[in-house]
Structures are given as structure tokens and as C-alpha cells.
Coordinates of C-alpha atoms in Angstrom, one line a residue:
M4 CA 0.0 0.0 0.0
T5 CA 1.4 3.4 -0.9
K6 CA 1.2 6.3 1.4
E7 CA -1.3 9.0 0.2
T8 CA -0.1 12.5 -0.2
F9 CA -2.7 14.9 1.1
T10 CA -1.9 18.6 1.6
I11 CA -4.0 21.7 1.9
D12 CA -2.9 25.2 0.9
P13 CA -4.0 27.5 3.9
N14 CA -4.7 30.3 1.4
I15 CA -7.4 28.4 -0.4
T16 CA -11.0 28.3 0.7
N17 CA -12.0 24.6 1.1
V18 CA -15.7 23.9 0.7
L19 CA -17.4 20.5 1.4
F20 CA -20.4 19.8 -0.9
L21 CA -22.5 16.8 0.0
D22 CA -25.3 15.6 -2.4
D23 CA -26.2 12.4 -4.1
M24 CA -27.5 14.0 -7.3
E25 CA -25.0 14.5 -10.0
E26 CA -26.9 17.4 -11.6
R27 CA -26.7 19.3 -8.3
H28 CA -22.9 18.9 -8.2
K29 CA -22.7 20.3 -11.7
A30 CA -25.1 23.2 -10.9
F31 CA -23.1 24.0 -7.7
V32 CA -19.8 24.1 -9.5
N33 CA -21.3 26.1 -12.3
R34 CA -22.7 28.6 -9.9
F35 CA -19.6 29.0 -7.6
G36 CA -16.8 27.8 -9.9
M37 CA -13.4 26.5 -8.8
N38 CA -10.4 28.7 -9.1
D39 CA -7.0 29.1 -7.5
K40 CA -8.6 30.4 -4.3
L41 CA -11.6 28.0 -4.0
R42 CA -11.5 24.2 -3.8
I43 CA -14.8 22.4 -3.7
W44 CA -14.6 18.9 -2.3
Q45 CA -17.5 17.1 -3.8
V46 CA -18.9 14.0 -2.1
R47 CA -22.0 11.9 -2.7
T48 CA -22.3 9.8 0.4
A49 CA -22.3 10.4 4.2
G50 CA -19.4 8.0 4.5
E51 CA -17.3 10.0 2.0
A52 CA -18.1 13.3 3.8
I53 CA -17.2 11.8 7.2
H54 CA -14.0 10.4 5.8
L55 CA -13.0 13.8 4.5
L56 CA -14.0 15.5 7.8
N57 CA -11.8 13.0 9.7
R58 CA -8.9 13.5 7.4
F59 CA -9.1 17.2 7.7
N60 CA -9.4 16.9 11.5
K61 CA -6.4 14.6 11.7
H62 CA -4.2 17.1 9.9
G63 CA -5.5 20.2 11.7
W64 CA -7.3 21.6 8.6
V65 CA -10.8 23.0 8.5
F66 CA -13.5 23.3 5.8
T67 CA -14.4 27.0 5.7
Q68 CA -17.9 26.1 4.6
V69 CA -20.0 22.9 4.3
F70 CA -23.1 22.5 2.1
L71 CA -25.2 19.5 3.2
D72 CA -28.1 17.5 1.8
H73 CA -30.1 15.2 3.9
D74 CA -31.7 12.5 1.7
L75 CA -28.8 10.7 0.0
S76 CA -30.6 8.1 -1.9
L77 CA -33.7 8.0 -4.1
E78 CA -35.3 5.5 -1.7
D79 CA -34.9 8.0 1.1
I80 CA -36.6 11.0 -0.4
M81 CA -38.3 12.9 2.4
C82 CA -37.0 10.6 5.0
P83 CA -38.1 11.9 8.4
P84 CA -35.3 13.1 10.8
G85 CA -34.2 10.1 12.8
G86 CA -36.4 7.8 10.7
P87 CA -35.2 4.6 9.0
S88 CA -33.2 5.1 5.8
K89 CA -31.6 2.8 3.2
V90 CA -28.3 4.7 3.4
P91 CA -26.7 7.0 6.0
T92 CA -28.1 10.6 5.6
G93 CA -26.7 14.1 5.9
M94 CA -27.8 13.9 9.6
D95 CA -25.0 11.4 10.2
V96 CA -22.6 14.0 8.8
V97 CA -24.0 16.7 11.0
D98 CA -23.6 14.4 14.0
R99 CA -19.9 13.9 13.1
I100 CA -19.4 17.6 12.7
C101 CA -20.9 18.2 16.1
E102 CA -18.4 15.7 17.6
L103 CA -15.4 17.3 16.1
P104 CA -13.2 19.5 18.3
L105 CA -14.2 23.1 18.1
K106 CA -11.0 24.0 16.2
S107 CA -12.0 21.5 13.5
Q108 CA -15.6 22.5 13.1
P109 CA -16.5 24.6 10.0
P110 CA -17.2 28.3 10.7
A111 CA -20.2 28.2 8.5
A112 CA -22.8 25.6 7.3
F113 CA -25.6 25.6 4.8
V114 CA -28.2 22.9 4.6
H115 CA -29.7 22.7 1.1
S116 CA -32.0 19.7 1.5
M117 CA -35.6 20.1 0.1
N118 CA -36.7 17.9 3.1
E119 CA -37.8 20.7 5.3
P120 CA -38.3 18.8 8.6
A121 CA -34.9 17.1 8.3
A122 CA -33.2 20.3 7.2
A123 CA -34.6 22.1 10.3
E124 CA -33.2 19.4 12.6
M125 CA -29.8 19.6 10.9
V126 CA -29.7 23.3 11.3
R127 CA -30.8 23.0 15.0
R128 CA -28.1 20.5 15.8
L129 CA -25.3 22.6 14.1
Q130 CA -26.5 25.8 15.8
A131 CA -26.6 23.9 19.1
V132 CA -22.8 23.7 18.9
S133 CA -22.5 27.3 17.8
I134 CA -21.9 26.8 14.1
P135 CA -23.7 29.5 12.2
T136 CA -26.0 27.6 9.9
R137 CA -28.7 28.4 7.4
W138 CA -31.3 26.4 5.5
V139 CA -31.2 27.4 1.8
P140 CA -33.2 25.1 -0.4
F141 CA -31.0 24.0 -3.3
H142 CA -32.9 25.9 -6.0
L143 CA -32.3 29.1 -4.1
L144 CA -28.7 28.3 -3.5
V145 CA -27.8 28.1 -7.1
A146 CA -30.2 30.9 -8.3

């Protein structure tokens, strides 16, 4: 097994974008773009997001913003907060963020899920650990 090289330029804004829908990834990148000062880390599953959060935490790096969806599978559309789901949801990512040391938590979070009850609970949990968080439905986020 080869050792992975993983470095972060402290002068670049690192954004985590979690969504299972490819068209949303394209719309987000088209809206905000990537350049020499902005790196968008695109993930499609809760596991991928948690893995990146853990890697950043291990190295002392922080995502400057996170954008989170809740329902991460077509079978889980409008899954109630805390309800059964086929795959881990954005709530699992929120719970991991809340467990991170304060220095590793993002200074800003946006929940873009169209699942309003789940989005409200995600916002509540992040705000409970003092992370400024807003719910912005995806269609408004990329408008």
C-alpha cells in the first residue's frame, strides 16, 4: 500500500459539498466555480463526507464552509429526521461535525435539502454547537 499525499494550501477556501445527485454537483460548481482560491470537495455519500472531515481533523485543517443535503438516496426522499433510511443521511454528517473538536468545526454551514423537517433538525443540531447555519433550499442556493 502506498502512502497517500494529502496537503492543503492554507490560502485556499476549502468547501465541502455533499449531495447524491450529479446534476446538483454540476449546478453548484457552475454557480460558484473553482479557481486558485476555491476548492470544492464534492462527495456523494455520508461516508465520503465523514471520511474527509476525519482526514481534515487529523491534519488540523478546516473546511471553511459545508453544504449538506439530507436525503442521499432515491429510496430515502423525504425521510423523516431520525427515521429509518436505506443509506446514511446528511444527519450522520451533522452528528460527526458536532463531535469534532471546536477547532476542526467549519465556521459556516448551509443545509440545502428540500426535506424541510430534516433540514430544520440539521440546522438546529449545528447551531446547538454554535456553528452559524442556514437552511437554503438547493434551487435558491444556485439561483
